[in-house]
Amino acid sequence: MRGLSVSGRTGAYGYILYGWEDSFGNGATTRDKVFGRAQRITGVTRRENPEPIYELYQRTVDDWWLRNFEGRVTLEWLLANPWIFKAVMGSVSTTGSSPYTHTFTKAKSLVSIEIENGFEGANGNVVRYFRGAVVDTLTLTATVGDAIRVRSDIMYFKETLGTTLGTPTIDSFEPFTFAHATLELPDGTVLAEVQTFELTIANNVLGLFGLGSRYAVGAIPRALDLSGRITITMKDATLLGYLGEEQDDIEFKVTNGETGTDERTITFKGTGVMIGEHGTSMEPNELVLEDLAFRIRELTIEAINNTSSVP
C-alpha cells in the first residue's frame, strides 16, 4: 500500500523577522531582528475592502471597486530583548558603557517597521512582507509561575509577496520570568505577593490616506493610552486608600537574575498613576485578592544590557 501524500505543514516551516524602515512603507534594508523568544503570529488580517457596484435592471453585483488597503498582524512572544520598544514608543537614546542604558520615550511620530513572514510550503515558498507596519497596541503580562508574556497588534498598510526564504533567527537573549520581577507603587514601595501585573500601551494609530492612492502615505499615533491591572493578595486597606487619588509613580522591573556585566534589566517607569477601579473576591479556602485597574500619564522604558546600540 502506498503512503498518503501529506502537504500540510506546521510552524516548524515558518519564521518571523523584522527591520526598521527608513521611510514609511518602502521596506527595510535588512530584516534580521526578532520580537522575542517563542514568538508566534496568532493572526494576520488583510483587507482589500471591496465595494459592490449595482446597476439598474439587475439584482446581482455588476462589478467591484476597492477602498483603502488595511492589514493587521497579531503577535505573541516571551519578553527577552527590548528592541521593539523603539517602535512602540517612537524614540530611544543610549548612554553609558558596559553596561549600556537604552531609554525609550514617547515621540509624536512612530518608527515604522517591515515584517517578513516566511513559510516553506510543500508546493512552494510563501514570503509575505508587511510594510508600513506600526505598533498599535502592546500588552505586557507578568503572572506568578510564568514567563513575561507580550502580545501586540501591529497595523500595516502595504504588502508584497516573494518566494525567497530569509534566514530564520532565534533571539540570543533568555526570556524574563516572574521570578526576577518586582512592582513598586508608589516608586520605592515594593508590593508583596503580586499575582498578576498587566500593562497596555495603546498608540491608537490612524492610517493617513490621500487622493491618488488606496495605500496609506503614513500612520499617525493619536492619544497615548497607558493602562493596566494589578492582582494582589489583600492585606489591609492601603490600596483602597489609593483609589481616585493620583499617585506619583509606579515601577515594574524585570531582570535576568545575573550580576555584573551579565545582568540585563528592563524597567517600566510610569508617572501620574490614577487607580480608578478596585475589586475583591472572597471564596472558601481561596486567597482573598484585590484587583486594581489603573491608568498613567507618562511612561519611560529603560533597558540595561551589554549591547552598545539598538540593532
PDB file of C-alpha atoms in Angstrom:
ATOM      1  CA  MET A   1       0.000   0.000   0.000  1.00  0.00           C
ATOM      2  CA  ARG A   2       1.354   3.411  -0.929  1.00  0.00           C
ATOM      3  CA  GLY A   3       1.636   6.035   1.805  1.00  0.00           C
ATOM      4  CA  LEU A   4      -0.505   9.145   1.833  1.00  0.00           C
ATOM      5  CA  SER A   5       0.991  12.302   0.356  1.00  0.00           C
ATOM      6  CA  VAL A   6       0.858  14.951   3.096  1.00  0.00           C
ATOM      7  CA  SER A   7       1.151  18.576   2.011  1.00  0.00           C
ATOM      8  CA  GLY A   8       0.113  20.302   5.253  1.00  0.00           C
ATOM      9  CA  ARG A   9       2.957  21.685   7.357  1.00  0.00           C
ATOM     10  CA  THR A  10       3.367  23.204  10.820  1.00  0.00           C
ATOM     11  CA  GLY A  11       5.056  26.321  12.114  1.00  0.00           C
ATOM     12  CA  ALA A  12       8.330  24.375  12.006  1.00  0.00           C
ATOM     13  CA  TYR A  13       8.478  25.536   8.377  1.00  0.00           C
ATOM     14  CA  GLY A  14       7.819  29.210   9.141  1.00  0.00           C
ATOM     15  CA  TYR A  15       9.656  32.196  10.586  1.00  0.00           C
ATOM     16  CA  ILE A  16       9.198  35.870  11.525  1.00  0.00           C
ATOM     17  CA  LEU A  17      11.732  38.685  11.157  1.00  0.00           C
ATOM     18  CA  TYR A  18      11.518  42.468  11.144  1.00  0.00           C
ATOM     19  CA  GLY A  19      13.634  45.506  10.305  1.00  0.00           C
ATOM     20  CA  TRP A  20      13.483  49.303  10.557  1.00  0.00           C
ATOM     21  CA  GLU A  21      12.142  51.256   7.605  1.00  0.00           C
ATOM     22  CA  ASP A  22      13.992  54.401   6.503  1.00  0.00           C
ATOM     23  CA  SER A  23      10.769  55.800   5.063  1.00  0.00           C
ATOM     24  CA  PHE A  24       7.194  54.726   5.646  1.00  0.00           C
ATOM     25  CA  GLY A  25       6.047  51.797   3.542  1.00  0.00           C
ATOM     26  CA  ASN A  26       9.217  51.437   1.461  1.00  0.00           C
ATOM     27  CA  GLY A  27      10.540  48.390   3.299  1.00  0.00           C
ATOM     28  CA  ALA A  28      13.628  47.775   5.416  1.00  0.00           C
ATOM     29  CA  THR A  29      17.179  47.416   4.143  1.00  0.00           C
ATOM     30  CA  THR A  30      17.615  44.365   6.357  1.00  0.00           C
ATOM     31  CA  ARG A  31      15.141  42.206   8.231  1.00  0.00           C
ATOM     32  CA  ASP A  32      17.196  40.390  10.836  1.00  0.00           C
ATOM     33  CA  LYS A  33      15.527  41.138  14.166  1.00  0.00           C
ATOM     34  CA  VAL A  34      13.116  39.032  16.198  1.00  0.00           C
ATOM     35  CA  PHE A  35      10.472  40.190  18.652  1.00  0.00           C
ATOM     36  CA  GLY A  36      11.486  37.792  21.420  1.00  0.00           C
ATOM     37  CA  ARG A  37      11.558  34.141  22.406  1.00  0.00           C
ATOM     38  CA  ALA A  38       8.801  31.695  21.419  1.00  0.00           C
ATOM     39  CA  GLN A  39       7.449  34.296  19.008  1.00  0.00           C
ATOM     40  CA  ARG A  40       4.370  33.422  17.016  1.00  0.00           C
ATOM     41  CA  ILE A  41       1.815  35.008  14.741  1.00  0.00           C
ATOM     42  CA  THR A  42      -1.668  34.384  16.094  1.00  0.00           C
ATOM     43  CA  GLY A  43      -3.383  36.123  13.218  1.00  0.00           C
ATOM     44  CA  VAL A  44      -2.903  38.120  10.023  1.00  0.00           C
ATOM     45  CA  THR A  45      -5.843  40.004   8.560  1.00  0.00           C
ATOM     46  CA  ARG A  46      -5.514  41.636   5.137  1.00  0.00           C
ATOM     47  CA  ARG A  47      -8.428  43.763   3.965  1.00  0.00           C
ATOM     48  CA  GLU A  48      -8.867  44.884   0.369  1.00  0.00           C
ATOM     49  CA  ASN A  49     -12.253  46.360   1.329  1.00  0.00           C
ATOM     50  CA  PRO A  50     -14.141  45.667  -1.916  1.00  0.00           C
ATOM     51  CA  GLU A  51     -17.390  47.539  -2.556  1.00  0.00           C
ATOM     52  CA  PRO A  52     -20.049  46.130  -4.883  1.00  0.00           C
ATOM     53  CA  ILE A  53     -21.479  48.089  -7.816  1.00  0.00           C
ATOM     54  CA  TYR A  54     -25.164  47.546  -8.536  1.00  0.00           C
ATOM     55  CA  GLU A  55     -26.857  48.677 -11.730  1.00  0.00           C
ATOM     56  CA  LEU A  56     -30.434  49.254 -12.754  1.00  0.00           C
ATOM     57  CA  TYR A  57     -32.315  46.425 -14.380  1.00  0.00           C
ATOM     58  CA  GLN A  58     -30.480  43.690 -12.473  1.00  0.00           C
ATOM     59  CA  ARG A  59     -30.294  42.362  -8.924  1.00  0.00           C
ATOM     60  CA  THR A  60     -26.771  40.950  -8.933  1.00  0.00           C
ATOM     61  CA  VAL A  61     -23.419  42.670  -8.457  1.00  0.00           C
ATOM     62  CA  ASP A  62     -22.186  44.057 -11.760  1.00  0.00           C
ATOM     63  CA  ASP A  63     -18.628  44.966 -10.689  1.00  0.00           C
ATOM     64  CA  TRP A  64     -16.402  45.934  -7.774  1.00  0.00           C
ATOM     65  CA  TRP A  65     -14.222  48.820  -6.653  1.00  0.00           C
ATOM     66  CA  LEU A  66     -11.608  48.769  -3.889  1.00  0.00           C
ATOM     67  CA  ARG A  67     -11.429  51.127  -0.928  1.00  0.00           C
ATOM     68  CA  ASN A  68      -8.419  51.669   1.369  1.00  0.00           C
ATOM     69  CA  PHE A  69      -5.981  48.781   1.873  1.00  0.00           C
ATOM     70  CA  GLU A  70      -5.583  47.761   5.518  1.00  0.00           C
ATOM     71  CA  GLY A  71      -3.732  44.998   7.331  1.00  0.00           C
ATOM     72  CA  ARG A  72      -3.177  43.836  10.889  1.00  0.00           C
ATOM     73  CA  VAL A  73      -0.727  41.340  12.402  1.00  0.00           C
ATOM     74  CA  THR A  74      -1.195  39.959  15.918  1.00  0.00           C
ATOM     75  CA  LEU A  75       1.914  38.510  17.546  1.00  0.00           C
ATOM     76  CA  GLU A  76       2.811  36.949  20.878  1.00  0.00           C
ATOM     77  CA  TRP A  77       6.233  36.293  22.392  1.00  0.00           C
ATOM     78  CA  LEU A  78       8.180  35.944  25.629  1.00  0.00           C
ATOM     79  CA  LEU A  79       9.939  39.147  26.660  1.00  0.00           C
ATOM     80  CA  ALA A  80      13.687  38.817  26.068  1.00  0.00           C
ATOM     81  CA  ASN A  81      15.211  41.661  24.026  1.00  0.00           C
ATOM     82  CA  PRO A  82      13.906  45.246  24.378  1.00  0.00           C
ATOM     83  CA  TRP A  83      14.400  46.488  20.813  1.00  0.00           C
ATOM     84  CA  ILE A  84      10.763  46.529  19.677  1.00  0.00           C
ATOM     85  CA  PHE A  85      10.095  49.261  22.250  1.00  0.00           C
ATOM     86  CA  LYS A  86      11.700  51.681  19.779  1.00  0.00           C
ATOM     87  CA  ALA A  87       8.716  51.043  17.513  1.00  0.00           C
ATOM     88  CA  VAL A  88       6.271  51.138  20.423  1.00  0.00           C
ATOM     89  CA  MET A  89       7.431  54.446  21.924  1.00  0.00           C
ATOM     90  CA  GLY A  90       8.987  56.191  18.919  1.00  0.00           C
ATOM     91  CA  SER A  91      12.306  57.371  20.388  1.00  0.00           C
ATOM     92  CA  VAL A  92      15.395  55.832  22.012  1.00  0.00           C
ATOM     93  CA  SER A  93      18.691  57.165  23.365  1.00  0.00           C
ATOM     94  CA  THR A  94      21.710  55.198  24.606  1.00  0.00           C
ATOM     95  CA  THR A  95      24.145  56.214  27.339  1.00  0.00           C
ATOM     96  CA  GLY A  96      26.860  54.585  29.427  1.00  0.00           C
ATOM     97  CA  SER A  97      29.320  51.851  28.606  1.00  0.00           C
ATOM     98  CA  SER A  98      29.391  48.158  29.524  1.00  0.00           C
ATOM     99  CA  PRO A  99      26.593  48.071  30.522  1.00  0.00           C
ATOM    100  CA  TYR A 100      24.663  50.433  28.301  1.00  0.00           C
ATOM    101  CA  THR A 101      21.382  52.112  29.183  1.00  0.00           C
ATOM    102  CA  HIS A 102      18.788  52.345  26.408  1.00  0.00           C
ATOM    103  CA  THR A 103      15.960  54.735  27.266  1.00  0.00           C
ATOM    104  CA  PHE A 104      12.759  54.508  25.231  1.00  0.00           C
ATOM    105  CA  THR A 105      10.480  57.546  25.393  1.00  0.00           C
ATOM    106  CA  LYS A 106       7.329  58.663  23.640  1.00  0.00           C
ATOM    107  CA  ALA A 107       7.576  60.662  20.427  1.00  0.00           C
ATOM    108  CA  LYS A 108       4.976  62.488  18.372  1.00  0.00           C
ATOM    109  CA  SER A 109       5.580  60.090  15.488  1.00  0.00           C
ATOM    110  CA  LEU A 110       6.301  56.360  15.393  1.00  0.00           C
ATOM    111  CA  VAL A 111       9.074  54.354  13.738  1.00  0.00           C
ATOM    112  CA  SER A 112       7.673  52.043  11.069  1.00  0.00           C
ATOM    113  CA  ILE A 113       8.961  48.530  10.503  1.00  0.00           C
ATOM    114  CA  GLU A 114       8.762  45.855   7.831  1.00  0.00           C
ATOM    115  CA  ILE A 115       7.801  42.360   8.972  1.00  0.00           C
ATOM    116  CA  GLU A 116       8.896  39.320   6.969  1.00  0.00           C
ATOM    117  CA  ASN A 117       6.768  36.199   7.427  1.00  0.00           C
ATOM    118  CA  GLY A 118       8.152  33.206   5.545  1.00  0.00           C
ATOM    119  CA  PHE A 119       6.717  29.742   5.057  1.00  0.00           C
ATOM    120  CA  GLU A 120       8.340  26.796   3.286  1.00  0.00           C
ATOM    121  CA  GLY A 121       5.258  25.193   1.786  1.00  0.00           C
ATOM    122  CA  ALA A 122       5.170  21.692   0.341  1.00  0.00           C
ATOM    123  CA  ASN A 123       4.380  23.083  -3.105  1.00  0.00           C
ATOM    124  CA  GLY A 124       6.289  26.358  -2.941  1.00  0.00           C
ATOM    125  CA  ASN A 125       7.612  29.067  -0.660  1.00  0.00           C
ATOM    126  CA  VAL A 126       5.414  31.922   0.546  1.00  0.00           C
ATOM    127  CA  VAL A 127       7.160  35.047   1.843  1.00  0.00           C
ATOM    128  CA  ARG A 128       4.941  37.934   2.899  1.00  0.00           C
ATOM    129  CA  TYR A 129       6.392  41.382   3.541  1.00  0.00           C
ATOM    130  CA  PHE A 130       4.192  43.607   5.714  1.00  0.00           C
ATOM    131  CA  ARG A 131       5.343  47.169   5.071  1.00  0.00           C
ATOM    132  CA  GLY A 132       4.473  50.434   6.716  1.00  0.00           C
ATOM    133  CA  ALA A 133       3.894  48.464   9.916  1.00  0.00           C
ATOM    134  CA  VAL A 134       3.363  50.397  13.147  1.00  0.00           C
ATOM    135  CA  VAL A 135       2.602  49.164  16.655  1.00  0.00           C
ATOM    136  CA  ASP A 136      -0.989  49.950  17.546  1.00  0.00           C
ATOM    137  CA  THR A 137      -1.090  48.213  20.939  1.00  0.00           C
ATOM    138  CA  LEU A 138       1.281  46.199  23.105  1.00  0.00           C
ATOM    139  CA  THR A 139       0.331  44.384  26.302  1.00  0.00           C
ATOM    140  CA  LEU A 140       2.844  43.041  28.809  1.00  0.00           C
ATOM    141  CA  THR A 141       1.679  40.408  31.316  1.00  0.00           C
ATOM    142  CA  ALA A 142       3.564  39.058  34.336  1.00  0.00           C
ATOM    143  CA  THR A 143       1.916  36.185  36.198  1.00  0.00           C
ATOM    144  CA  VAL A 144       3.195  34.033  39.049  1.00  0.00           C
ATOM    145  CA  GLY A 145       4.687  30.822  37.666  1.00  0.00           C
ATOM    146  CA  ASP A 146       5.137  32.097  34.121  1.00  0.00           C
ATOM    147  CA  ALA A 147       7.499  33.929  31.806  1.00  0.00           C
ATOM    148  CA  ILE A 148       6.796  37.581  30.999  1.00  0.00           C
ATOM    149  CA  ARG A 149       4.458  37.477  28.014  1.00  0.00           C
ATOM    150  CA  VAL A 150       3.875  40.098  25.342  1.00  0.00           C
ATOM    151  CA  ARG A 151       1.002  40.471  22.903  1.00  0.00           C
ATOM    152  CA  SER A 152       0.973  43.111  20.182  1.00  0.00           C
ATOM    153  CA  ASP A 153      -1.383  44.271  17.454  1.00  0.00           C
ATOM    154  CA  ILE A 154       0.549  45.804  14.573  1.00  0.00           C
ATOM    155  CA  MET A 155      -1.152  47.642  11.732  1.00  0.00           C
ATOM    156  CA  TYR A 156       0.391  47.564   8.269  1.00  0.00           C
ATOM    157  CA  PHE A 157      -0.548  49.456   5.146  1.00  0.00           C
ATOM    158  CA  LYS A 158       1.274  47.718   2.281  1.00  0.00           C
ATOM    159  CA  GLU A 159       2.108  44.117   1.413  1.00  0.00           C
ATOM    160  CA  THR A 160       4.334  42.435  -1.146  1.00  0.00           C
ATOM    161  CA  LEU A 161       4.886  38.748  -1.863  1.00  0.00           C
ATOM    162  CA  GLY A 162       8.078  36.827  -2.578  1.00  0.00           C
ATOM    163  CA  THR A 163       9.390  33.279  -2.758  1.00  0.00           C
ATOM    164  CA  THR A 164      12.968  33.609  -1.459  1.00  0.00           C
ATOM    165  CA  LEU A 165      13.177  32.488   2.153  1.00  0.00           C
ATOM    166  CA  GLY A 166      15.194  34.540   4.610  1.00  0.00           C
ATOM    167  CA  THR A 167      17.378  33.202   7.400  1.00  0.00           C
ATOM    168  CA  PRO A 168      15.338  32.256  10.499  1.00  0.00           C
ATOM    169  CA  THR A 169      16.783  33.663  13.725  1.00  0.00           C
ATOM    170  CA  ILE A 170      16.345  32.797  17.403  1.00  0.00           C
ATOM    171  CA  ASP A 171      16.787  35.524  19.998  1.00  0.00           C
ATOM    172  CA  SER A 172      20.146  35.319  21.763  1.00  0.00           C
ATOM    173  CA  PHE A 173      18.618  36.770  24.954  1.00  0.00           C
ATOM    174  CA  GLU A 174      16.997  34.480  27.505  1.00  0.00           C
ATOM    175  CA  PRO A 175      13.385  35.284  28.446  1.00  0.00           C
ATOM    176  CA  PHE A 176      12.495  37.181  31.594  1.00  0.00           C
ATOM    177  CA  THR A 177      10.294  35.415  34.156  1.00  0.00           C
ATOM    178  CA  PHE A 178       8.163  36.272  37.172  1.00  0.00           C
ATOM    179  CA  ALA A 179      10.915  35.032  39.497  1.00  0.00           C
ATOM    180  CA  HIS A 180      13.015  38.162  38.961  1.00  0.00           C
ATOM    181  CA  ALA A 181      10.241  40.755  38.683  1.00  0.00           C
ATOM    182  CA  THR A 182       9.296  43.490  41.157  1.00  0.00           C
ATOM    183  CA  LEU A 183       6.477  46.033  41.288  1.00  0.00           C
ATOM    184  CA  GLU A 184       6.656  49.297  43.219  1.00  0.00           C
ATOM    185  CA  LEU A 185       3.652  51.547  43.926  1.00  0.00           C
ATOM    186  CA  PRO A 186       4.452  54.276  44.637  1.00  0.00           C
ATOM    187  CA  ASP A 187       8.053  54.130  43.412  1.00  0.00           C
ATOM    188  CA  GLY A 188      10.239  52.900  46.269  1.00  0.00           C
ATOM    189  CA  THR A 189       7.494  50.838  47.932  1.00  0.00           C
ATOM    190  CA  VAL A 190       7.671  47.214  46.813  1.00  0.00           C
ATOM    191  CA  LEU A 191       4.301  45.480  46.672  1.00  0.00           C
ATOM    192  CA  ALA A 192       4.449  41.957  48.099  1.00  0.00           C
ATOM    193  CA  GLU A 193       2.575  38.913  46.819  1.00  0.00           C
ATOM    194  CA  VAL A 194       1.594  40.395  43.464  1.00  0.00           C
ATOM    195  CA  GLN A 195      -0.150  37.666  41.485  1.00  0.00           C
ATOM    196  CA  THR A 196      -0.510  39.401  38.125  1.00  0.00           C
ATOM    197  CA  PHE A 197       0.676  42.666  36.601  1.00  0.00           C
ATOM    198  CA  GLU A 198      -0.502  43.863  33.213  1.00  0.00           C
ATOM    199  CA  LEU A 199       0.488  46.973  31.264  1.00  0.00           C
ATOM    200  CA  THR A 200      -1.022  48.063  27.945  1.00  0.00           C
ATOM    201  CA  ILE A 201       0.437  50.709  25.657  1.00  0.00           C
ATOM    202  CA  ALA A 202      -2.077  51.891  23.053  1.00  0.00           C
ATOM    203  CA  ASN A 203      -0.984  54.290  20.314  1.00  0.00           C
ATOM    204  CA  ASN A 204      -4.423  54.499  18.671  1.00  0.00           C
ATOM    205  CA  VAL A 205      -2.872  54.580  15.207  1.00  0.00           C
ATOM    206  CA  LEU A 206      -4.678  56.232  12.296  1.00  0.00           C
ATOM    207  CA  GLY A 207      -3.687  55.478   8.711  1.00  0.00           C
ATOM    208  CA  LEU A 208      -3.150  58.638   6.652  1.00  0.00           C
ATOM    209  CA  PHE A 209      -4.585  58.400   3.149  1.00  0.00           C
ATOM    210  CA  GLY A 210      -4.789  60.915   0.309  1.00  0.00           C
ATOM    211  CA  LEU A 211      -6.056  61.287  -3.210  1.00  0.00           C
ATOM    212  CA  GLY A 212      -4.104  59.321  -5.785  1.00  0.00           C
ATOM    213  CA  SER A 213      -3.592  56.008  -3.968  1.00  0.00           C
ATOM    214  CA  ARG A 214      -5.546  53.473  -1.936  1.00  0.00           C
ATOM    215  CA  TYR A 215      -2.432  52.843   0.151  1.00  0.00           C
ATOM    216  CA  ALA A 216      -1.584  54.943   3.212  1.00  0.00           C
ATOM    217  CA  VAL A 217       1.195  57.520   2.966  1.00  0.00           C
ATOM    218  CA  GLY A 218       1.762  57.494   6.710  1.00  0.00           C
ATOM    219  CA  ALA A 219       0.466  56.363  10.093  1.00  0.00           C
ATOM    220  CA  ILE A 220      -0.324  58.834  12.851  1.00  0.00           C
ATOM    221  CA  PRO A 221      -0.357  57.948  16.569  1.00  0.00           C
ATOM    222  CA  ARG A 222      -3.196  59.685  18.354  1.00  0.00           C
ATOM    223  CA  ALA A 223      -3.850  59.807  22.113  1.00  0.00           C
ATOM    224  CA  LEU A 224      -1.345  57.659  24.022  1.00  0.00           C
ATOM    225  CA  ASP A 225      -3.388  55.466  26.339  1.00  0.00           C
ATOM    226  CA  LEU A 226      -1.398  53.813  29.138  1.00  0.00           C
ATOM    227  CA  SER A 227      -3.365  51.434  31.338  1.00  0.00           C
ATOM    228  CA  GLY A 228      -3.022  48.254  33.335  1.00  0.00           C
ATOM    229  CA  ARG A 229      -4.206  45.941  36.075  1.00  0.00           C
ATOM    230  CA  ILE A 230      -2.732  44.570  39.296  1.00  0.00           C
ATOM    231  CA  THR A 231      -3.950  41.478  41.141  1.00  0.00           C
ATOM    232  CA  ILE A 232      -2.526  41.145  44.649  1.00  0.00           C
ATOM    233  CA  THR A 233      -3.328  39.422  47.941  1.00  0.00           C
ATOM    234  CA  MET A 234      -5.342  41.623  50.277  1.00  0.00           C
ATOM    235  CA  LYS A 235      -3.537  42.546  53.488  1.00  0.00           C
ATOM    236  CA  ASP A 236      -5.077  45.817  54.690  1.00  0.00           C
ATOM    237  CA  ALA A 237      -6.833  48.936  53.387  1.00  0.00           C
ATOM    238  CA  THR A 238      -3.736  50.625  51.950  1.00  0.00           C
ATOM    239  CA  LEU A 239      -4.588  50.105  48.285  1.00  0.00           C
ATOM    240  CA  LEU A 240      -8.195  51.154  48.865  1.00  0.00           C
ATOM    241  CA  GLY A 241      -6.773  54.469  50.025  1.00  0.00           C
ATOM    242  CA  TYR A 242      -5.116  54.958  46.635  1.00  0.00           C
ATOM    243  CA  LEU A 243      -8.449  54.777  44.808  1.00  0.00           C
ATOM    244  CA  GLY A 244      -9.265  58.021  42.988  1.00  0.00           C
ATOM    245  CA  GLU A 245      -6.125  59.761  44.271  1.00  0.00           C
ATOM    246  CA  GLU A 246      -3.257  60.251  41.829  1.00  0.00           C
ATOM    247  CA  GLN A 247      -0.042  58.552  42.933  1.00  0.00           C
ATOM    248  CA  ASP A 248       3.342  59.871  41.865  1.00  0.00           C
ATOM    249  CA  ASP A 249       4.990  56.802  40.362  1.00  0.00           C
ATOM    250  CA  ILE A 250       4.724  53.132  39.506  1.00  0.00           C
ATOM    251  CA  GLU A 251       7.709  50.958  38.548  1.00  0.00           C
ATOM    252  CA  PHE A 252       7.777  47.430  37.148  1.00  0.00           C
ATOM    253  CA  LYS A 253      11.230  45.883  36.772  1.00  0.00           C
ATOM    254  CA  VAL A 254      12.461  42.561  35.413  1.00  0.00           C
ATOM    255  CA  THR A 255      15.998  41.195  35.478  1.00  0.00           C
ATOM    256  CA  ASN A 256      17.623  38.022  34.218  1.00  0.00           C
ATOM    257  CA  GLY A 257      18.871  37.189  37.709  1.00  0.00           C
ATOM    258  CA  GLU A 258      22.534  37.654  36.814  1.00  0.00           C
ATOM    259  CA  THR A 259      25.060  40.132  38.241  1.00  0.00           C
ATOM    260  CA  GLY A 260      27.707  42.469  36.863  1.00  0.00           C
ATOM    261  CA  THR A 261      28.021  42.774  33.089  1.00  0.00           C
ATOM    262  CA  ASP A 262      25.911  39.625  32.678  1.00  0.00           C
ATOM    263  CA  GLU A 263      22.868  41.317  34.211  1.00  0.00           C
ATOM    264  CA  ARG A 264      20.075  42.514  31.928  1.00  0.00           C
ATOM    265  CA  THR A 265      17.144  44.588  33.142  1.00  0.00           C
ATOM    266  CA  ILE A 266      14.077  46.256  31.680  1.00  0.00           C
ATOM    267  CA  THR A 267      12.254  48.819  33.819  1.00  0.00           C
ATOM    268  CA  PHE A 268       8.877  50.376  33.051  1.00  0.00           C
ATOM    269  CA  LYS A 269       8.549  53.700  34.871  1.00  0.00           C
ATOM    270  CA  GLY A 270       5.150  55.370  34.963  1.00  0.00           C
ATOM    271  CA  THR A 271       4.278  58.759  36.439  1.00  0.00           C
ATOM    272  CA  GLY A 272       0.908  60.206  37.328  1.00  0.00           C
ATOM    273  CA  VAL A 273      -0.839  56.996  38.378  1.00  0.00           C
ATOM    274  CA  MET A 274      -4.626  57.013  38.729  1.00  0.00           C
ATOM    275  CA  ILE A 275      -6.305  53.924  40.175  1.00  0.00           C
ATOM    276  CA  GLY A 276      -9.888  54.156  39.044  1.00  0.00           C
ATOM    277  CA  GLU A 277     -11.277  50.730  39.894  1.00  0.00           C
ATOM    278  CA  HIS A 278     -10.927  48.293  42.785  1.00  0.00           C
ATOM    279  CA  GLY A 279     -12.453  44.846  43.088  1.00  0.00           C
ATOM    280  CA  THR A 280     -12.227  41.956  45.539  1.00  0.00           C
ATOM    281  CA  SER A 281     -13.360  38.367  45.739  1.00  0.00           C
ATOM    282  CA  MET A 282     -13.769  36.031  48.704  1.00  0.00           C
ATOM    283  CA  GLU A 283     -14.293  32.287  48.440  1.00  0.00           C
ATOM    284  CA  PRO A 284     -13.845  29.464  50.955  1.00  0.00           C
ATOM    285  CA  ASN A 285     -10.289  28.109  51.021  1.00  0.00           C
ATOM    286  CA  GLU A 286      -9.073  30.567  48.353  1.00  0.00           C
ATOM    287  CA  LEU A 287      -6.810  33.607  48.519  1.00  0.00           C
ATOM    288  CA  VAL A 288      -8.582  36.903  49.070  1.00  0.00           C
ATOM    289  CA  LEU A 289      -7.407  39.085  46.228  1.00  0.00           C
ATOM    290  CA  GLU A 290      -7.585  42.729  45.237  1.00  0.00           C
ATOM    291  CA  ASP A 291      -7.867  43.662  41.570  1.00  0.00           C
ATOM    292  CA  LEU A 292      -6.841  47.203  40.638  1.00  0.00           C
ATOM    293  CA  ALA A 293      -7.286  48.950  37.301  1.00  0.00           C
ATOM    294  CA  PHE A 294      -5.018  51.930  36.701  1.00  0.00           C
ATOM    295  CA  ARG A 295      -4.032  54.499  34.088  1.00  0.00           C
ATOM    296  CA  ILE A 296      -0.865  56.561  33.929  1.00  0.00           C
ATOM    297  CA  ARG A 297       0.108  59.870  32.330  1.00  0.00           C
ATOM    298  CA  GLU A 298       3.675  59.190  31.217  1.00  0.00           C
ATOM    299  CA  LEU A 299       5.845  56.118  30.594  1.00  0.00           C
ATOM    300  CA  THR A 300       9.575  55.615  30.158  1.00  0.00           C
ATOM    301  CA  ILE A 301      11.116  52.219  29.403  1.00  0.00           C
ATOM    302  CA  GLU A 302      14.742  51.698  30.416  1.00  0.00           C
ATOM    303  CA  ALA A 303      16.744  48.666  29.273  1.00  0.00           C
ATOM    304  CA  ILE A 304      20.225  47.963  30.626  1.00  0.00           C
ATOM    305  CA  ASN A 305      22.392  45.380  28.881  1.00  0.00           C
ATOM    306  CA  ASN A 306      25.769  44.885  27.253  1.00  0.00           C
ATOM    307  CA  THR A 307      24.665  45.831  23.724  1.00  0.00           C
ATOM    308  CA  SER A 308      26.165  49.169  22.697  1.00  0.00           C
ATOM    309  CA  SER A 309      23.327  50.344  20.435  1.00  0.00           C
ATOM    310  CA  VAL A 310      19.857  49.368  19.272  1.00  0.00           C
ATOM    311  CA  PRO A 311      20.441  46.956  16.376  1.00  0.00           C
TER     312      PRO A 311
END
